[in-house]
């Protein structure tokens, strides 16, 4: 597995998590305090989440995760704050696979 697969996943995990928090605050403001609109924020988060799902599937297929593990990672993208706990664990495990498949440095 290549490093860029893991990097894409990590970036989208954090970006999606931040937008989910922004969306959550917007929903609370809209329905709790009757202020603001969530249309633009929800659409941005929706597009970012679709990209996150694609990159998570890509990482999961290259890491040969079982389907349950993939669902666990995808569910973390739906729960506020969960990605901040799940992403480091997933990244550590995937980094081990990247390091294992990396070619050994050439000796001079």
Short mmCIF file of N, CA, C and O in Angstrom, two decimals:
data_model
loop_
_atom_site.label_atom_id
_atom_site.label_comp_id
_atom_site.label_asym_id
_atom_site.label_seq_id
_atom_site.Cartn_x
_atom_site.Cartn_y
_atom_site.Cartn_z
N UNK A 1 0.84 -1.17 0.00
CA UNK A 1 0.00 0.00 0.00
C UNK A 1 0.89 1.24 0.00
O UNK A 1 1.92 1.26 0.64
N UNK A 2 0.45 2.25 -0.70
CA UNK A 2 1.25 3.48 -0.82
C UNK A 2 0.87 4.48 0.26
O UNK A 2 -0.25 4.50 0.75
N UNK A 3 1.83 5.34 0.57
CA UNK A 3 1.64 6.36 1.59
C UNK A 3 0.52 7.35 1.21
O UNK A 3 -0.21 7.80 2.08
N UNK A 4 0.39 7.64 -0.09
CA UNK A 4 -0.62 8.65 -0.47
C UNK A 4 -2.05 8.18 -0.19
O UNK A 4 -2.93 9.00 0.04
N UNK A 5 -2.30 6.87 -0.18
CA UNK A 5 -3.63 6.35 0.15
C UNK A 5 -3.95 6.70 1.60
O UNK A 5 -5.04 7.18 1.92
N UNK A 6 -2.98 6.48 2.48
CA UNK A 6 -3.17 6.79 3.89
C UNK A 6 -3.28 8.30 4.11
O UNK A 6 -4.13 8.77 4.88
N UNK A 7 -2.47 9.08 3.44
CA UNK A 7 -2.50 10.53 3.60
C UNK A 7 -3.84 11.10 3.16
O UNK A 7 -4.41 11.97 3.84
N UNK A 8 -4.36 10.63 2.03
CA UNK A 8 -5.68 11.10 1.57
C UNK A 8 -6.75 10.80 2.60
O UNK A 8 -7.60 11.64 2.90
N UNK A 9 -6.72 9.59 3.14
CA UNK A 9 -7.70 9.22 4.16
C UNK A 9 -7.58 10.12 5.39
O UNK A 9 -8.58 10.62 5.90
N UNK A 10 -6.36 10.33 5.87
CA UNK A 10 -6.16 11.14 7.07
C UNK A 10 -6.65 12.56 6.89
O UNK A 10 -7.32 13.11 7.76
N UNK A 11 -6.32 13.16 5.76
CA UNK A 11 -6.75 14.54 5.50
C UNK A 11 -8.27 14.61 5.48
O UNK A 11 -8.89 15.47 6.13
N UNK A 12 -8.91 13.71 4.76
CA UNK A 12 -10.36 13.75 4.65
C UNK A 12 -11.03 13.39 5.97
O UNK A 12 -12.12 13.91 6.28
N UNK A 13 -10.43 12.53 6.78
CA UNK A 13 -11.01 12.21 8.08
C UNK A 13 -11.07 13.46 8.95
O UNK A 13 -12.10 13.75 9.58
N UNK A 14 -9.99 14.24 8.98
CA UNK A 14 -9.98 15.45 9.79
C UNK A 14 -10.87 16.55 9.20
O UNK A 14 -11.60 17.22 9.93
N UNK A 15 -10.82 16.73 7.90
CA UNK A 15 -11.65 17.77 7.27
C UNK A 15 -13.13 17.45 7.47
O UNK A 15 -13.92 18.33 7.85
N UNK A 16 -13.50 16.21 7.26
CA UNK A 16 -14.89 15.81 7.44
C UNK A 16 -15.31 15.95 8.90
O UNK A 16 -16.43 16.39 9.20
N UNK A 17 -14.44 15.59 9.82
CA UNK A 17 -14.76 15.70 11.24
C UNK A 17 -14.98 17.15 11.65
O UNK A 17 -15.91 17.47 12.40
N UNK A 18 -14.15 18.04 11.15
CA UNK A 18 -14.30 19.46 11.48
C UNK A 18 -15.61 20.01 10.91
O UNK A 18 -16.35 20.72 11.59
N UNK A 19 -15.91 19.66 9.66
CA UNK A 19 -17.16 20.14 9.07
C UNK A 19 -18.38 19.53 9.76
O UNK A 19 -19.43 20.15 9.84
N UNK A 20 -18.26 18.30 10.27
CA UNK A 20 -19.36 17.71 11.02
C UNK A 20 -19.59 18.49 12.31
O UNK A 20 -20.74 18.72 12.71
N UNK A 21 -18.51 18.93 12.96
CA UNK A 21 -18.66 19.75 14.16
C UNK A 21 -19.29 21.10 13.83
O UNK A 21 -20.16 21.58 14.56
N UNK A 22 -18.87 21.71 12.72
CA UNK A 22 -19.46 22.98 12.29
C UNK A 22 -20.96 22.78 12.00
O UNK A 22 -21.80 23.59 12.41
N UNK A 23 -21.27 21.70 11.33
CA UNK A 23 -22.67 21.39 11.02
C UNK A 23 -23.48 21.16 12.29
O UNK A 23 -24.62 21.62 12.42
N UNK A 24 -22.91 20.47 13.26
CA UNK A 24 -23.58 20.21 14.53
C UNK A 24 -23.89 21.52 15.26
O UNK A 24 -25.00 21.72 15.77
N UNK A 25 -22.90 22.41 15.29
CA UNK A 25 -23.11 23.72 15.92
C UNK A 25 -24.20 24.50 15.17
O UNK A 25 -25.06 25.14 15.80
N UNK A 26 -24.19 24.43 13.86
CA UNK A 26 -25.20 25.14 13.06
C UNK A 26 -26.60 24.58 13.33
O UNK A 26 -27.57 25.35 13.43
N UNK A 27 -26.71 23.27 13.47
CA UNK A 27 -28.01 22.65 13.76
C UNK A 27 -28.49 23.08 15.15
O UNK A 27 -29.68 23.39 15.34
N UNK A 28 -27.59 23.09 16.12
CA UNK A 28 -27.97 23.53 17.47
C UNK A 28 -28.41 24.98 17.44
O UNK A 28 -29.41 25.35 18.07
N UNK A 29 -27.67 25.82 16.71
CA UNK A 29 -28.04 27.23 16.62
C UNK A 29 -29.39 27.41 15.93
O UNK A 29 -30.22 28.22 16.36
N UNK A 30 -29.63 26.63 14.89
CA UNK A 30 -30.87 26.78 14.13
C UNK A 30 -32.08 26.34 14.94
O UNK A 30 -33.08 27.07 15.04
N UNK A 31 -32.02 25.15 15.51
CA UNK A 31 -33.20 24.61 16.18
C UNK A 31 -33.25 24.96 17.67
O UNK A 31 -34.33 25.00 18.25
N UNK A 32 -32.10 25.21 18.28
CA UNK A 32 -32.09 25.56 19.69
C UNK A 32 -32.33 27.03 19.94
O UNK A 32 -32.95 27.41 20.94
N UNK A 33 -31.81 27.87 19.04
CA UNK A 33 -31.89 29.31 19.25
C UNK A 33 -32.59 30.04 18.11
O UNK A 33 -32.61 31.26 18.07
N UNK A 34 -33.12 29.28 17.17
CA UNK A 34 -33.87 29.82 16.03
C UNK A 34 -33.08 30.89 15.27
O UNK A 34 -33.60 31.94 14.91
N UNK A 35 -31.79 30.60 15.05
CA UNK A 35 -30.94 31.51 14.27
C UNK A 35 -30.17 30.72 13.24
O UNK A 35 -29.87 29.55 13.41
N UNK A 36 -29.83 31.37 12.16
CA UNK A 36 -28.95 30.77 11.16
C UNK A 36 -29.64 29.83 10.21
O UNK A 36 -30.80 29.47 10.36
N UNK A 37 -28.86 29.42 9.22
CA UNK A 37 -29.33 28.51 8.19
C UNK A 37 -28.26 27.43 8.02
O UNK A 37 -27.06 27.71 8.12
N UNK A 38 -28.68 26.22 7.77
CA UNK A 38 -27.72 25.11 7.67
C UNK A 38 -27.56 24.58 6.26
O UNK A 38 -26.82 23.63 6.06
N UNK A 39 -28.23 25.18 5.28
CA UNK A 39 -28.22 24.63 3.93
C UNK A 39 -26.82 24.51 3.34
O UNK A 39 -26.42 23.45 2.88
N UNK A 40 -26.06 25.59 3.35
CA UNK A 40 -24.73 25.57 2.73
C UNK A 40 -23.79 24.66 3.51
O UNK A 40 -23.06 23.86 2.92
N UNK A 41 -23.84 24.74 4.82
CA UNK A 41 -22.96 23.90 5.65
C UNK A 41 -23.27 22.43 5.44
O UNK A 41 -22.37 21.60 5.33
N UNK A 42 -24.56 22.09 5.38
CA UNK A 42 -24.93 20.68 5.19
C UNK A 42 -24.49 20.17 3.82
O UNK A 42 -24.05 19.03 3.70
N UNK A 43 -24.58 21.01 2.81
CA UNK A 43 -24.17 20.57 1.48
C UNK A 43 -22.66 20.38 1.40
O UNK A 43 -22.18 19.41 0.80
N UNK A 44 -21.90 21.30 2.00
CA UNK A 44 -20.44 21.15 2.02
C UNK A 44 -20.06 19.88 2.76
O UNK A 44 -19.24 19.09 2.29
N UNK A 45 -20.66 19.69 3.93
CA UNK A 45 -20.34 18.47 4.69
C UNK A 45 -20.73 17.21 3.92
O UNK A 45 -20.00 16.22 3.93
N UNK A 46 -21.87 17.25 3.22
CA UNK A 46 -22.30 16.08 2.46
C UNK A 46 -21.31 15.71 1.36
O UNK A 46 -20.96 14.53 1.19
N UNK A 47 -20.83 16.69 0.64
CA UNK A 47 -19.84 16.43 -0.42
C UNK A 47 -18.54 15.90 0.18
O UNK A 47 -17.96 14.93 -0.31
N UNK A 48 -18.09 16.54 1.25
CA UNK A 48 -16.86 16.09 1.91
C UNK A 48 -17.01 14.68 2.46
O UNK A 48 -16.08 13.88 2.40
N UNK A 49 -18.19 14.35 2.99
CA UNK A 49 -18.41 13.01 3.52
C UNK A 49 -18.36 11.97 2.41
O UNK A 49 -17.83 10.88 2.61
N UNK A 50 -18.90 12.29 1.26
CA UNK A 50 -18.83 11.35 0.13
C UNK A 50 -17.38 11.09 -0.26
O UNK A 50 -16.98 9.94 -0.49
N UNK A 51 -16.57 12.14 -0.31
CA UNK A 51 -15.14 11.97 -0.61
C UNK A 51 -14.47 11.13 0.48
O UNK A 51 -13.66 10.25 0.19
N UNK A 52 -14.82 11.39 1.74
CA UNK A 52 -14.29 10.60 2.85
C UNK A 52 -14.63 9.12 2.70
O UNK A 52 -13.78 8.25 2.90
N UNK A 53 -15.86 8.83 2.35
CA UNK A 53 -16.29 7.43 2.17
C UNK A 53 -15.48 6.77 1.06
O UNK A 53 -15.01 5.63 1.21
N UNK A 54 -15.27 7.47 -0.03
CA UNK A 54 -14.48 6.92 -1.15
C UNK A 54 -13.06 6.62 -0.69
O UNK A 54 -12.53 5.53 -0.95
N UNK A 55 -12.43 7.56 0.01
CA UNK A 55 -11.05 7.36 0.46
C UNK A 55 -10.97 6.28 1.53
O UNK A 55 -9.99 5.53 1.59
N UNK A 56 -11.99 6.18 2.40
CA UNK A 56 -11.99 5.12 3.41
C UNK A 56 -12.15 3.75 2.75
O UNK A 56 -11.48 2.79 3.14
N UNK A 57 -13.01 3.65 1.74
CA UNK A 57 -13.14 2.39 0.99
C UNK A 57 -11.83 2.04 0.29
O UNK A 57 -11.42 0.88 0.27
N UNK A 58 -11.17 3.03 -0.27
CA UNK A 58 -9.89 2.80 -0.93
C UNK A 58 -8.85 2.28 0.07
O UNK A 58 -8.18 1.28 -0.20
N UNK A 59 -8.76 2.93 1.21
CA UNK A 59 -7.82 2.47 2.24
C UNK A 59 -8.19 1.09 2.74
O UNK A 59 -7.33 0.21 2.87
N UNK A 60 -9.48 0.87 2.99
CA UNK A 60 -9.93 -0.43 3.49
C UNK A 60 -9.68 -1.56 2.51
O UNK A 60 -9.30 -2.66 2.91
N UNK A 61 -9.87 -1.30 1.23
CA UNK A 61 -9.63 -2.35 0.25
C UNK A 61 -8.15 -2.66 0.10
O UNK A 61 -7.76 -3.82 -0.04
N UNK A 62 -7.33 -1.63 0.17
CA UNK A 62 -5.88 -1.87 0.06
C UNK A 62 -5.30 -2.48 1.33
O UNK A 62 -4.33 -3.22 1.28
N UNK A 63 -5.91 -2.17 2.48
CA UNK A 63 -5.46 -2.75 3.75
C UNK A 63 -6.11 -4.11 4.00
O UNK A 63 -5.77 -4.78 4.97
N UNK A 64 -7.05 -4.49 3.14
CA UNK A 64 -7.76 -5.76 3.24
C UNK A 64 -8.50 -5.90 4.58
O UNK A 64 -8.42 -6.92 5.27
N UNK A 65 -9.24 -4.83 4.93
CA UNK A 65 -10.04 -4.85 6.15
C UNK A 65 -11.27 -5.73 5.95
O UNK A 65 -11.83 -5.77 4.87
N UNK A 66 -11.73 -6.38 7.01
CA UNK A 66 -13.04 -7.04 6.93
C UNK A 66 -14.14 -5.97 6.85
O UNK A 66 -13.94 -4.82 7.23
N UNK A 67 -15.30 -6.36 6.37
CA UNK A 67 -16.38 -5.40 6.15
C UNK A 67 -16.81 -4.71 7.44
O UNK A 67 -17.13 -3.53 7.44
N UNK A 68 -16.82 -5.42 8.55
CA UNK A 68 -17.20 -4.83 9.83
C UNK A 68 -16.26 -3.71 10.24
O UNK A 68 -16.70 -2.68 10.78
N UNK A 69 -15.00 -3.88 9.99
CA UNK A 69 -14.01 -2.84 10.32
C UNK A 69 -14.25 -1.60 9.46
O UNK A 69 -14.16 -0.47 9.95
N UNK A 70 -14.54 -1.81 8.19
CA UNK A 70 -14.82 -0.70 7.30
C UNK A 70 -16.07 0.06 7.76
O UNK A 70 -16.07 1.30 7.78
N UNK A 71 -17.10 -0.65 8.17
CA UNK A 71 -18.30 0.01 8.67
C UNK A 71 -17.99 0.81 9.93
O UNK A 71 -18.54 1.90 10.13
N UNK A 72 -17.12 0.30 10.79
CA UNK A 72 -16.73 1.00 12.02
C UNK A 72 -16.04 2.32 11.66
O UNK A 72 -16.32 3.35 12.27
N UNK A 73 -15.15 2.29 10.68
CA UNK A 73 -14.45 3.51 10.26
C UNK A 73 -15.43 4.50 9.63
O UNK A 73 -15.36 5.70 9.88
N UNK A 74 -16.35 4.01 8.82
CA UNK A 74 -17.34 4.89 8.20
C UNK A 74 -18.29 5.48 9.24
O UNK A 74 -18.67 6.65 9.14
N UNK A 75 -18.67 4.70 10.24
CA UNK A 75 -19.55 5.21 11.30
C UNK A 75 -18.87 6.31 12.09
O UNK A 75 -19.53 7.25 12.55
N UNK A 76 -17.56 6.23 12.23
CA UNK A 76 -16.82 7.27 12.95
C UNK A 76 -16.93 8.61 12.25
O UNK A 76 -16.84 9.65 12.89
N UNK A 77 -17.15 8.60 10.95
CA UNK A 77 -17.32 9.83 10.21
C UNK A 77 -18.71 10.43 10.37
O UNK A 77 -18.95 11.54 9.90
N UNK A 78 -19.60 9.73 11.04
CA UNK A 78 -20.97 10.20 11.24
C UNK A 78 -21.23 10.70 12.65
O UNK A 78 -22.28 11.26 12.92
N UNK A 79 -20.31 10.45 13.56
CA UNK A 79 -20.51 10.79 14.96
C UNK A 79 -19.55 11.93 15.32
O UNK A 79 -18.34 11.78 15.15
N UNK A 80 -20.09 13.05 15.79
CA UNK A 80 -19.20 14.16 16.16
C UNK A 80 -18.12 13.71 17.15
O UNK A 80 -18.41 12.97 18.10
N UNK A 81 -16.91 14.13 16.94
CA UNK A 81 -15.72 13.85 17.74
C UNK A 81 -15.16 12.44 17.56
O UNK A 81 -14.03 12.18 17.95
N UNK A 82 -15.92 11.49 17.01
CA UNK A 82 -15.44 10.11 16.90
C UNK A 82 -14.23 10.00 15.98
O UNK A 82 -13.30 9.23 16.26
N UNK A 83 -14.22 10.74 14.89
CA UNK A 83 -13.09 10.65 13.96
C UNK A 83 -11.77 11.04 14.60
O UNK A 83 -10.72 10.53 14.23
N UNK A 84 -11.83 11.95 15.57
CA UNK A 84 -10.60 12.38 16.23
C UNK A 84 -9.99 11.28 17.08
O UNK A 84 -8.81 11.32 17.41
N UNK A 85 -10.78 10.27 17.44
CA UNK A 85 -10.27 9.14 18.21
C UNK A 85 -9.98 7.93 17.32
O UNK A 85 -9.03 7.18 17.57
N UNK A 86 -10.79 7.74 16.30
CA UNK A 86 -10.64 6.57 15.43
C UNK A 86 -9.49 6.76 14.43
O UNK A 86 -8.72 5.84 14.18
N UNK A 87 -9.35 7.95 13.87
CA UNK A 87 -8.35 8.20 12.83
C UNK A 87 -6.93 7.90 13.28
O UNK A 87 -6.20 7.22 12.54
N UNK A 88 -6.48 8.33 14.47
CA UNK A 88 -5.10 7.99 14.86
C UNK A 88 -4.86 6.48 14.97
O UNK A 88 -3.81 5.99 14.56
N UNK A 89 -5.85 5.76 15.46
CA UNK A 89 -5.69 4.30 15.58
C UNK A 89 -5.62 3.64 14.21
O UNK A 89 -4.75 2.81 13.95
N UNK A 90 -6.51 4.05 13.32
CA UNK A 90 -6.51 3.51 11.96
C UNK A 90 -5.20 3.86 11.25
O UNK A 90 -4.60 3.02 10.57
N UNK A 91 -4.75 5.09 11.44
CA UNK A 91 -3.51 5.54 10.77
C UNK A 91 -2.29 4.77 11.26
O UNK A 91 -1.41 4.44 10.47
N UNK A 92 -2.22 4.51 12.57
CA UNK A 92 -1.08 3.73 13.09
C UNK A 92 -1.04 2.34 12.46
O UNK A 92 0.01 1.86 12.05
N UNK A 93 -2.20 1.70 12.40
CA UNK A 93 -2.25 0.36 11.84
C UNK A 93 -1.96 0.36 10.34
O UNK A 93 -1.26 -0.51 9.83
N UNK A 94 -2.49 1.35 9.63
CA UNK A 94 -2.24 1.44 8.19
C UNK A 94 -0.80 1.83 7.90
O UNK A 94 -0.21 1.37 6.92
N UNK A 95 -0.21 2.67 8.76
CA UNK A 95 1.19 3.05 8.57
C UNK A 95 2.10 1.84 8.67
O UNK A 95 3.10 1.74 7.95
N UNK A 96 1.75 0.92 9.54
CA UNK A 96 2.54 -0.32 9.65
C UNK A 96 2.50 -1.10 8.33
O UNK A 96 3.51 -1.67 7.91
N UNK A 97 1.34 -1.10 7.68
CA UNK A 97 1.24 -1.77 6.37
C UNK A 97 2.04 -1.03 5.31
O UNK A 97 2.67 -1.65 4.44
N UNK A 98 2.02 0.30 5.36
CA UNK A 98 2.80 1.10 4.40
C UNK A 98 4.28 0.82 4.59
O UNK A 98 5.01 0.61 3.63
N UNK A 99 4.72 0.81 5.85
CA UNK A 99 6.14 0.57 6.13
C UNK A 99 6.56 -0.83 5.73
O UNK A 99 7.68 -1.04 5.27
N UNK A 100 5.65 -1.80 5.89
CA UNK A 100 5.98 -3.18 5.54
C UNK A 100 6.13 -3.37 4.04
O UNK A 100 6.95 -4.16 3.59
N UNK A 101 5.35 -2.63 3.26
CA UNK A 101 5.38 -2.80 1.80
C UNK A 101 6.36 -1.86 1.13
O UNK A 101 6.57 -1.95 -0.08
N UNK A 102 6.93 -0.93 1.90
CA UNK A 102 7.89 0.02 1.30
C UNK A 102 9.17 -0.73 0.91
O UNK A 102 9.64 -1.60 1.64
N UNK A 103 9.76 -0.40 -0.24
CA UNK A 103 11.00 -1.05 -0.64
C UNK A 103 12.13 -0.67 0.29
O UNK A 103 12.19 0.44 0.82
N UNK A 104 13.02 -1.61 0.50
CA UNK A 104 14.19 -1.34 1.36
C UNK A 104 15.11 -0.35 0.66
O UNK A 104 15.24 -0.36 -0.57
N UNK A 105 15.76 0.53 1.42
CA UNK A 105 16.68 1.49 0.79
C UNK A 105 17.88 0.76 0.17
O UNK A 105 18.36 -0.24 0.72
N UNK A 106 18.31 1.28 -0.95
CA UNK A 106 19.45 0.67 -1.65
C UNK A 106 20.74 0.96 -0.90
O UNK A 106 20.94 2.04 -0.38
N UNK A 107 21.60 -0.06 -0.83
CA UNK A 107 22.87 0.11 -0.14
C UNK A 107 23.94 0.51 -1.17
O UNK A 107 23.99 -0.01 -2.26
N UNK A 108 24.77 1.42 -0.75
CA UNK A 108 25.81 1.90 -1.66
C UNK A 108 27.05 1.05 -1.61
O UNK A 108 27.37 0.35 -0.78
#
